[in-house]
Amino acid sequence: MAVLELDAEISRGEHFDDAPLKLYVLFSTHRRREPYALCLDRSMMATPVNPTGSTDLTDDSPVGQALATPTPTAAARYVEEPRQLVGGHAVRLLRNGVETFPAWLEAIEAARSRISLEMYIFSDDAIGRKFADALSHAARRGVEVRLLYDFVGCRDTPAEFFDRMRAHGVHVIAYHRYRFWRPRFWALLRRNHRKTLVCDGRIAFAGGLNIANDWVSLADGGGDWHDAVFQVEGPAVATIETIFLRTWNRRAKKWARLDPARLAPPAAAGDTALVVISNSEMRDRFVIRRAALHAVRESARRVYLANPYFVPDRGVLHALQRAARRGVDVRLLLPLESDSTILDLAARAVFGPLLAAGVRIWQSRAVVHTKVLSVDDVFVSIGSYNFDHRSLAYNLEMVVNVVDERASASVTAMLEADMTATEELTREGFGRRPLLVRLLERLAYAFRKWL
């Protein structure tokens, strides 16, 4: 069975926590068939039809041809499958809500044909209402607006908030809405954790920010959580929108679906090479983890990793330790306190082995929600993926892996600025924590698969 072959190449001595993990993932996933309307090429919404009429994203379709253009480069060694690298992109780093939210709102305001928004948390607060108004205004001026939000992620957002957008013409779907008359336990576990925005098939955004006041600056009354997003223009915009549509089309009514093969391929917009990597509800559960491990193993000088819920399996832990022991400057940027105390305890359980191997750790008093991996001076990965069991086994996730010195320099500067603003954790200082705290850390880490 294909699922059992998901990561036959994990190899190199890097195993998961226990042998039955692949079977565990197999029995904890499900997959729906493609919608009937897409299989028979039925009419969708008003977006112009691609003359090929194809319903699949293949190498023969215009979008497939745009995405299949290889970009040979010496730096491609950081990418597990160099043939997947696609050139022709303009990539811009957006830091925190102060840079990201204005860029998102500007793109929504400029949209003229369609908007595809995928969000884990969409709050009914000041910034959330500003985005709701922007999406509603876009729908009223004739833009096809699709919003896919996560039901559990938005559990504190009242249904009336989304109903108001529906009343203005926004097509809204909740991912895995729980219904008591049709209970599905796995619906509560399996979440859509992606955060993407695509406007007119021309510009896309992917990263870790949600639409909530936590990401608004302190000066504007928010929580000032630190985070990062890539703004992408070029052929990979089609990939990001296709990933969104494949999830959307399985849940949307026939008239609201959109076949990605009907969309015109984006033109080249720059000279940056990148690859978009995502998992699905059933397949490719480990592809993001494997890509990150490959880049770490190829590192020669530097590995910077920022993550809010860093509870790695032993394979990730060993890869970082080995990199540090062979002389690579391995640094972790983590929050001193996230929004989950038990995850903070589980994360600290691995600090001792990492510090002993030479890994340097910074814990920021600001909430670091940034999900970034930077390797040497050329590879950068930004997305929604946390190095914890939930992202590995349950969540829908996506990352954008960029091979570009300029993008790497901007990300490195951002991470080093955050490190400068906090204190480095020392092995001696960390070793002085009470015995009870150590026991709680080990207990939390033992239950990491259930957090």
Short mmCIF file of C-alpha atoms in Angstrom, two decimals:
data_model
loop_
_atom_site.label_atom_id
_atom_site.label_comp_id
_atom_site.label_asym_id
_atom_site.label_seq_id
_atom_site.Cartn_x
_atom_site.Cartn_y
_atom_site.Cartn_z
CA MET A 1 0.00 0.00 0.00
CA ALA A 2 1.31 3.43 -0.96
CA VAL A 3 0.78 4.92 2.48
CA LEU A 4 3.19 2.43 3.97
CA GLU A 5 5.85 3.71 1.57
CA LEU A 6 5.46 7.37 2.52
CA ASP A 7 8.91 7.64 3.97
CA ALA A 8 10.81 4.56 3.00
CA GLU A 9 13.77 6.86 2.46
CA ILE A 10 13.78 8.33 5.98
CA SER A 11 16.74 5.93 6.33
CA ARG A 12 20.24 7.13 7.10
CA GLY A 13 19.63 5.85 10.60
CA GLU A 14 16.99 8.53 11.22
CA HIS A 15 13.95 6.72 12.57
CA PHE A 16 10.77 7.94 14.13
CA ASP A 17 10.05 7.54 17.83
CA ASP A 18 8.64 4.07 17.39
CA ALA A 19 8.31 1.49 14.64
CA PRO A 20 4.48 1.53 14.30
CA LEU A 21 4.30 5.27 13.49
CA LYS A 22 3.53 4.73 9.80
CA LEU A 23 0.66 2.38 10.61
CA TYR A 24 -0.50 4.85 13.25
CA VAL A 25 -0.64 7.62 10.64
CA LEU A 26 -2.40 5.28 8.22
CA PHE A 27 -5.25 4.55 10.63
CA SER A 28 -5.55 8.16 11.81
CA THR A 29 -6.13 9.63 8.34
CA HIS A 30 -8.85 9.63 5.75
CA ARG A 31 -9.30 10.89 2.24
CA ARG A 32 -12.27 11.95 0.21
CA ARG A 33 -12.69 11.38 -3.49
CA GLU A 34 -12.47 14.21 -5.97
CA PRO A 35 -15.78 16.06 -6.34
CA TYR A 36 -18.17 14.65 -8.93
CA ALA A 37 -18.30 17.95 -10.81
CA LEU A 38 -14.52 18.07 -11.24
CA CYS A 39 -14.34 14.49 -12.48
CA LEU A 40 -16.86 15.24 -15.23
CA ASP A 41 -15.58 18.75 -15.98
CA ARG A 42 -18.87 20.38 -14.97
CA SER A 43 -19.25 24.13 -14.83
CA MET A 44 -17.77 25.94 -11.87
CA MET A 45 -17.84 29.65 -11.14
CA ALA A 46 -17.19 32.56 -13.45
CA THR A 47 -13.40 32.30 -13.66
CA PRO A 48 -12.27 32.02 -17.32
CA VAL A 49 -11.75 28.47 -18.49
CA ASN A 50 -8.38 27.17 -19.56
CA PRO A 51 -8.85 26.03 -23.17
CA THR A 52 -7.17 22.68 -22.43
CA GLY A 53 -10.26 21.57 -20.52
CA SER A 54 -8.13 19.30 -18.37
CA THR A 55 -9.24 18.61 -14.82
CA ASP A 56 -5.85 17.48 -13.52
CA LEU A 57 -2.68 19.38 -12.89
CA THR A 58 -0.32 17.50 -15.21
CA ASP A 59 2.95 18.26 -16.93
CA ASP A 60 1.02 18.77 -20.16
CA SER A 61 -1.24 21.51 -18.83
CA PRO A 62 -0.11 25.18 -18.99
CA VAL A 63 0.11 25.42 -15.22
CA GLY A 64 1.98 22.12 -15.08
CA GLN A 65 4.44 23.32 -17.72
CA ALA A 66 5.05 26.53 -15.78
CA LEU A 67 5.79 24.55 -12.65
CA ALA A 68 7.92 21.89 -14.32
CA THR A 69 10.68 24.22 -15.47
CA PRO A 70 13.83 23.06 -13.69
CA THR A 71 16.29 25.51 -12.22
CA PRO A 72 19.78 23.97 -11.98
CA THR A 73 21.93 25.53 -9.31
CA ALA A 74 24.77 24.47 -7.06
CA ALA A 75 22.67 25.41 -4.04
CA ALA A 76 20.07 22.84 -5.08
CA ARG A 77 21.85 20.31 -2.89
CA TYR A 78 19.82 21.68 0.04
CA VAL A 79 16.64 20.48 -1.69
CA GLU A 80 15.90 16.78 -1.51
CA GLU A 81 14.45 16.71 -5.05
CA PRO A 82 16.32 19.42 -7.02
CA ARG A 83 14.10 18.79 -10.04
CA GLN A 84 11.23 20.29 -8.06
CA LEU A 85 12.98 23.66 -7.87
CA VAL A 86 11.27 26.24 -10.06
CA GLY A 87 12.83 29.58 -11.00
CA GLY A 88 11.27 32.87 -12.02
CA HIS A 89 10.01 34.16 -8.68
CA ALA A 90 10.06 37.40 -6.75
CA VAL A 91 10.13 36.68 -3.02
CA ARG A 92 9.74 39.20 -0.22
CA LEU A 93 10.00 38.58 3.53
CA LEU A 94 7.23 40.13 5.63
CA ARG A 95 7.89 40.34 9.35
CA ASN A 96 5.20 40.27 12.01
CA GLY A 97 1.73 41.73 11.63
CA VAL A 98 3.03 45.27 11.15
CA GLU A 99 4.33 44.34 7.69
CA THR A 100 2.09 41.39 6.82
CA PHE A 101 -1.40 42.71 7.50
CA PRO A 102 -1.04 45.86 5.34
CA ALA A 103 0.36 43.75 2.48
CA TRP A 104 -2.55 41.31 2.74
CA LEU A 105 -5.14 44.08 2.83
CA GLU A 106 -3.50 45.82 -0.13
CA ALA A 107 -3.58 42.61 -2.17
CA ILE A 108 -7.24 42.02 -1.29
CA GLU A 109 -8.12 45.59 -2.25
CA ALA A 110 -6.29 45.22 -5.57
CA ALA A 111 -7.92 41.87 -6.47
CA ARG A 112 -10.20 41.95 -9.49
CA SER A 113 -11.11 38.31 -10.23
CA ARG A 114 -10.65 35.95 -7.27
CA ILE A 115 -9.33 35.67 -3.72
CA SER A 116 -8.43 32.37 -2.02
CA LEU A 117 -7.86 32.68 1.73
CA GLU A 118 -6.99 29.75 4.00
CA MET A 119 -6.67 30.52 7.70
CA TYR A 120 -6.37 28.50 10.91
CA ILE A 121 -7.47 31.34 13.22
CA PHE A 122 -9.73 34.15 12.02
CA SER A 123 -10.82 36.12 15.08
CA ASP A 124 -13.75 38.44 15.59
CA ASP A 125 -11.56 41.28 16.87
CA ALA A 126 -10.35 44.59 15.49
CA ILE A 127 -8.00 43.16 12.85
CA GLY A 128 -10.38 40.31 12.06
CA ARG A 129 -13.24 42.69 11.39
CA LYS A 130 -10.99 44.79 9.17
CA PHE A 131 -10.26 41.73 7.03
CA ALA A 132 -13.90 40.67 7.06
CA ASP A 133 -14.86 44.09 5.72
CA ALA A 134 -12.15 43.93 3.04
CA LEU A 135 -13.32 40.49 1.87
CA SER A 136 -16.96 41.59 1.89
CA HIS A 137 -16.16 44.70 -0.15
CA ALA A 138 -14.24 42.57 -2.66
CA ALA A 139 -17.20 40.20 -3.03
CA ARG A 140 -19.60 43.09 -3.55
CA ARG A 141 -17.48 44.43 -6.41
CA GLY A 142 -17.67 41.08 -8.19
CA VAL A 143 -14.55 39.27 -6.97
CA GLU A 144 -14.90 35.53 -6.31
CA VAL A 145 -13.91 35.29 -2.64
CA ARG A 146 -13.31 31.87 -1.10
CA LEU A 147 -12.55 31.60 2.62
CA LEU A 148 -11.60 28.27 4.20
CA TYR A 149 -11.21 28.50 7.98
CA ASP A 150 -10.50 25.80 10.53
CA PHE A 151 -13.46 24.98 12.76
CA VAL A 152 -11.39 24.20 15.87
CA GLY A 153 -8.90 27.02 15.25
CA CYS A 154 -11.85 29.44 15.12
CA ARG A 155 -13.74 27.89 18.04
CA ASP A 156 -13.78 31.25 19.83
CA THR A 157 -15.09 33.10 16.78
CA PRO A 158 -18.91 33.28 16.70
CA ALA A 159 -20.68 31.78 13.70
CA GLU A 160 -22.41 35.12 13.10
CA PHE A 161 -19.01 36.60 12.19
CA PHE A 162 -18.74 34.30 9.16
CA ASP A 163 -22.46 34.52 8.39
CA ARG A 164 -22.10 38.27 7.90
CA MET A 165 -19.44 37.65 5.25
CA ARG A 166 -21.65 35.05 3.57
CA ALA A 167 -24.45 37.61 3.42
CA HIS A 168 -22.15 39.87 1.40
CA GLY A 169 -21.27 37.14 -1.11
CA VAL A 170 -18.12 35.62 0.42
CA HIS A 171 -18.06 31.84 -0.04
CA VAL A 172 -17.12 30.51 3.40
CA ILE A 173 -16.41 26.91 4.43
CA ALA A 174 -15.40 25.57 7.85
CA TYR A 175 -12.82 22.79 7.71
CA HIS A 176 -14.01 19.73 9.65
CA ARG A 177 -16.98 21.33 11.32
CA TYR A 178 -18.02 19.03 14.14
CA ARG A 179 -21.66 17.93 14.08
CA PHE A 180 -23.04 16.18 17.16
CA TRP A 181 -25.61 14.26 15.10
CA ARG A 182 -22.78 12.90 12.94
CA PRO A 183 -19.83 12.63 15.32
CA ARG A 184 -16.40 11.91 13.89
CA PHE A 185 -13.68 11.81 16.49
CA TRP A 186 -10.89 12.33 13.95
CA ALA A 187 -12.55 15.54 12.76
CA LEU A 188 -11.50 17.14 16.04
CA LEU A 189 -7.90 15.96 15.68
CA ARG A 190 -7.25 16.61 12.02
CA ARG A 191 -6.94 20.34 11.43
CA ASN A 192 -6.15 22.68 8.53
CA HIS A 193 -3.20 24.60 9.95
CA ARG A 194 -2.19 26.36 6.71
CA LYS A 195 -2.24 30.14 6.42
CA THR A 196 -2.26 31.24 2.78
CA LEU A 197 -3.68 34.04 0.69
CA VAL A 198 -3.75 34.12 -3.12
CA CYS A 199 -5.13 37.06 -5.11
CA ASP A 200 -5.95 36.88 -8.83
CA GLY A 201 -3.52 33.97 -9.23
CA ARG A 202 -0.84 36.67 -9.36
CA ILE A 203 0.43 37.09 -5.81
CA ALA A 204 0.51 34.64 -2.90
CA PHE A 205 1.41 34.74 0.77
CA ALA A 206 2.38 31.81 2.98
CA GLY A 207 3.71 31.69 6.51
CA GLY A 208 2.70 31.42 10.15
CA LEU A 209 0.49 34.47 10.79
CA ASN A 210 -3.18 34.11 11.65
CA ILE A 211 -5.72 36.91 11.48
CA ALA A 212 -6.00 37.87 15.14
CA ASN A 213 -4.97 40.70 17.45
CA ASP A 214 -2.15 38.56 18.87
CA TRP A 215 -0.17 39.45 15.74
CA VAL A 216 -0.95 43.18 15.91
CA SER A 217 1.80 45.44 17.26
CA LEU A 218 1.84 46.61 20.87
CA ALA A 219 1.49 50.20 19.70
CA ASP A 220 -1.86 49.28 18.11
CA GLY A 221 -3.10 47.36 21.12
CA GLY A 222 -2.12 43.85 20.05
CA GLY A 223 0.03 41.06 21.43
CA ASP A 224 2.99 41.74 19.09
CA TRP A 225 3.66 38.07 18.40
CA HIS A 226 6.72 37.58 16.22
CA ASP A 227 6.17 35.77 12.93
CA ALA A 228 7.17 35.66 9.27
CA VAL A 229 5.52 35.32 5.86
CA PHE A 230 6.84 34.98 2.32
CA GLN A 231 5.19 37.06 -0.39
CA VAL A 232 5.58 35.16 -3.66
CA GLU A 233 5.06 36.21 -7.26
CA GLY A 234 5.75 33.86 -10.14
CA PRO A 235 4.88 30.31 -11.26
CA ALA A 236 4.61 28.83 -7.74
CA VAL A 237 1.56 31.02 -7.05
CA ALA A 238 -0.36 28.42 -9.06
CA THR A 239 0.95 25.66 -6.79
CA ILE A 240 -0.15 27.47 -3.63
CA GLU A 241 -3.61 28.11 -5.06
CA THR A 242 -3.91 24.54 -6.31
CA ILE A 243 -3.15 23.24 -2.81
CA PHE A 244 -5.92 25.47 -1.48
CA LEU A 245 -8.40 24.41 -4.17
CA ARG A 246 -7.82 20.71 -3.69
CA THR A 247 -8.93 21.09 -0.07
CA TRP A 248 -11.69 23.53 -0.93
CA ASN A 249 -13.20 21.51 -3.78
CA ARG A 250 -13.71 18.43 -1.61
CA ARG A 251 -16.01 20.44 0.64
CA ALA A 252 -17.60 23.10 -1.56
CA LYS A 253 -20.89 22.81 -3.40
CA LYS A 254 -20.57 22.26 -7.14
CA TRP A 255 -21.27 25.85 -8.10
CA ALA A 256 -18.55 27.16 -5.74
CA ARG A 257 -15.76 24.84 -6.90
CA LEU A 258 -12.91 25.90 -9.13
CA ASP A 259 -10.79 23.51 -11.16
CA PRO A 260 -7.13 24.56 -10.86
CA ALA A 261 -6.45 23.31 -14.39
CA ARG A 262 -8.74 26.05 -15.68
CA LEU A 263 -6.48 28.82 -14.39
CA ALA A 264 -3.96 30.65 -16.53
CA PRO A 265 -0.35 30.00 -15.45
CA PRO A 266 1.43 32.93 -13.80
CA ALA A 267 4.33 34.52 -15.64
CA ALA A 268 7.87 34.68 -14.29
CA ALA A 269 8.36 37.63 -11.93
CA GLY A 270 12.00 37.36 -10.84
CA ASP A 271 15.03 35.10 -10.64
CA THR A 272 14.52 33.29 -7.33
CA ALA A 273 14.17 29.49 -7.23
CA LEU A 274 11.85 27.80 -4.78
CA VAL A 275 9.69 24.76 -4.14
CA VAL A 276 6.34 24.62 -2.36
CA ILE A 277 5.89 21.54 -0.16
CA SER A 278 2.64 20.45 1.44
CA ASN A 279 1.10 17.37 2.96
CA SER A 280 -2.43 16.13 2.45
CA GLU A 281 -5.06 14.37 4.50
CA MET A 282 -3.71 10.97 3.54
CA ARG A 283 -0.49 11.15 1.57
CA ASP A 284 2.89 12.81 2.03
CA ARG A 285 2.48 13.09 5.77
CA PHE A 286 6.25 13.28 6.34
CA VAL A 287 7.38 15.23 3.28
CA ILE A 288 7.90 18.56 5.09
CA ARG A 289 9.87 16.93 7.90
CA ARG A 290 11.99 15.01 5.41
CA ALA A 291 12.79 18.16 3.43
CA ALA A 292 13.88 19.96 6.60
CA LEU A 293 16.06 17.05 7.71
CA HIS A 294 17.72 16.92 4.30
CA ALA A 295 18.64 20.61 4.48
CA VAL A 296 20.03 20.22 8.01
CA ARG A 297 22.13 17.23 6.97
CA GLU A 298 23.56 19.23 4.06
CA SER A 299 24.47 22.20 6.29
CA ALA A 300 28.12 23.25 6.35
CA ARG A 301 28.23 26.51 8.35
CA ARG A 302 24.95 27.50 9.96
CA VAL A 303 21.47 26.24 10.91
CA TYR A 304 19.00 28.71 12.42
CA LEU A 305 15.63 27.31 13.50
CA ALA A 306 12.75 29.34 14.96
CA ASN A 307 9.62 27.53 16.08
CA PRO A 308 6.92 28.22 18.68
CA TYR A 309 6.11 24.60 19.61
CA PHE A 310 9.43 22.81 19.30
CA VAL A 311 8.77 19.24 20.49
CA PRO A 312 10.85 17.26 17.98
CA ASP A 313 10.92 13.51 17.47
CA ARG A 314 14.23 11.75 17.96
CA GLY A 315 15.14 11.91 14.27
CA VAL A 316 15.00 15.72 14.23
CA LEU A 317 16.77 15.89 17.58
CA HIS A 318 19.62 13.68 16.40
CA ALA A 319 20.02 15.61 13.13
CA LEU A 320 20.51 18.88 15.01
CA GLN A 321 22.92 17.27 17.46
CA ARG A 322 25.02 15.76 14.67
CA ALA A 323 25.16 19.08 12.83
CA ALA A 324 26.41 20.87 15.95
CA ARG A 325 29.00 18.17 16.66
CA ARG A 326 30.50 18.49 13.20
CA GLY A 327 31.04 22.23 13.75
CA VAL A 328 27.88 23.76 12.29
CA ASP A 329 26.59 26.84 14.15
CA VAL A 330 23.18 25.51 15.21
CA ARG A 331 20.88 28.02 16.91
CA LEU A 332 17.30 27.73 18.12
CA LEU A 333 15.02 30.71 18.67
CA LEU A 334 12.05 29.73 20.83
CA PRO A 335 9.56 31.58 23.04
CA LEU A 336 10.18 31.62 26.76
CA GLU A 337 6.44 31.09 27.13
CA SER A 338 4.04 30.23 24.33
CA ASP A 339 0.26 29.94 24.67
CA SER A 340 0.62 26.30 25.81
CA THR A 341 2.34 25.58 29.13
CA ILE A 342 2.42 21.83 28.61
CA LEU A 343 4.10 22.20 25.20
CA ASP A 344 6.65 24.54 26.77
CA LEU A 345 7.45 21.84 29.33
CA ALA A 346 7.75 19.18 26.62
CA ALA A 347 10.06 21.42 24.58
CA ARG A 348 12.41 22.00 27.52
CA ALA A 349 12.82 18.23 27.91
CA VAL A 350 15.13 18.21 24.86
CA PHE A 351 17.15 21.30 25.80
CA GLY A 352 19.68 19.34 27.86
CA PRO A 353 20.78 16.95 25.06
CA LEU A 354 20.87 19.81 22.55
CA LEU A 355 22.97 22.07 24.76
CA ALA A 356 25.33 19.16 25.51
CA ALA A 357 25.87 18.68 21.77
CA GLY A 358 26.75 22.35 21.25
CA VAL A 359 23.39 23.68 20.04
CA ARG A 360 22.78 27.28 21.16
CA ILE A 361 19.30 28.23 22.38
CA TRP A 362 17.64 31.62 22.76
CA GLN A 363 14.29 31.99 24.52
CA SER A 364 12.48 35.20 23.72
CA ARG A 365 10.16 36.92 26.17
CA ALA A 366 8.10 37.95 23.17
CA VAL A 367 5.98 35.11 21.79
CA VAL A 368 7.98 33.76 18.85
CA HIS A 369 5.40 32.21 16.53
CA THR A 370 7.92 32.26 13.68
CA LYS A 371 8.31 28.97 11.79
CA VAL A 372 11.60 29.37 9.95
CA LEU A 373 14.51 27.12 9.03
CA SER A 374 17.59 28.85 7.59
CA VAL A 375 20.59 26.81 6.43
CA ASP A 376 23.98 28.30 5.51
CA ASP A 377 23.61 31.43 3.39
CA VAL A 378 21.20 30.21 0.75
CA PHE A 379 18.32 27.98 1.98
CA VAL A 380 15.24 29.29 3.81
CA SER A 381 12.00 27.53 4.69
CA ILE A 382 8.96 29.48 5.94
CA GLY A 383 5.49 28.12 6.46
CA SER A 384 2.98 26.79 8.97
CA TYR A 385 4.85 23.67 10.10
CA ASN A 386 5.67 23.15 13.77
CA PHE A 387 8.26 20.59 14.79
CA ASP A 388 5.77 18.66 16.89
CA HIS A 389 3.70 15.51 16.50
CA ARG A 390 0.50 17.34 15.62
CA SER A 391 2.01 18.95 12.52
CA LEU A 392 3.58 15.64 11.56
CA ALA A 393 0.59 13.33 11.95
CA TYR A 394 -2.60 15.39 11.97
CA ASN A 395 -2.44 18.89 10.49
CA LEU A 396 -2.56 20.08 6.92
CA GLU A 397 0.63 22.11 6.55
CA MET A 398 2.61 23.93 3.87
CA VAL A 399 6.08 25.49 3.59
CA VAL A 400 7.86 27.51 0.93
CA ASN A 401 11.50 26.44 0.57
CA VAL A 402 13.57 29.16 -1.11
CA VAL A 403 17.09 28.88 -2.49
CA ASP A 404 18.29 32.46 -2.66
CA GLU A 405 21.06 34.43 -0.96
CA ARG A 406 19.04 37.63 -0.66
CA ALA A 407 16.10 35.90 1.00
CA SER A 408 18.51 34.07 3.28
CA ALA A 409 20.22 37.31 4.29
CA SER A 410 16.94 39.02 5.18
CA VAL A 411 15.75 36.04 7.23
CA THR A 412 19.12 35.73 8.98
CA ALA A 413 19.02 39.41 9.91
CA MET A 414 15.49 39.02 11.30
CA LEU A 415 16.43 36.01 13.45
CA GLU A 416 19.68 37.54 14.70
CA ALA A 417 17.83 40.73 15.67
CA ASP A 418 15.40 38.65 17.73
CA MET A 419 18.30 36.77 19.32
CA THR A 420 20.06 40.03 20.19
CA ALA A 421 16.94 41.22 22.01
CA THR A 422 16.97 38.26 24.40
CA GLU A 423 19.41 36.22 26.46
CA GLU A 424 21.06 32.98 25.43
CA LEU A 425 20.25 29.94 27.52
CA THR A 426 23.38 28.41 29.06
CA ARG A 427 23.94 24.77 29.94
CA GLU A 428 24.89 25.69 33.48
CA GLY A 429 21.90 27.93 34.08
CA PHE A 430 19.48 25.43 32.59
CA GLY A 431 20.92 22.65 34.74
CA ARG A 432 19.93 24.49 37.93
CA ARG A 433 16.17 24.04 37.48
CA PRO A 434 14.38 22.10 40.29
CA LEU A 435 13.96 18.33 40.17
CA LEU A 436 10.15 18.63 40.08
CA VAL A 437 10.36 20.78 36.95
CA ARG A 438 12.61 18.20 35.29
CA LEU A 439 10.12 15.44 36.07
CA LEU A 440 7.25 17.50 34.64
CA GLU A 441 9.28 18.15 31.48
CA ARG A 442 9.94 14.45 30.95
CA LEU A 443 6.33 13.59 31.61
CA ALA A 444 5.10 16.20 29.12
CA TYR A 445 7.55 14.95 26.48
CA ALA A 446 6.39 11.36 27.04
CA PHE A 447 2.85 12.46 26.11
CA ARG A 448 3.94 14.62 23.15
CA LYS A 449 1.92 12.55 20.67
CA TRP A 450 -1.29 13.51 22.44
CA LEU A 451 -0.68 17.24 22.87
#
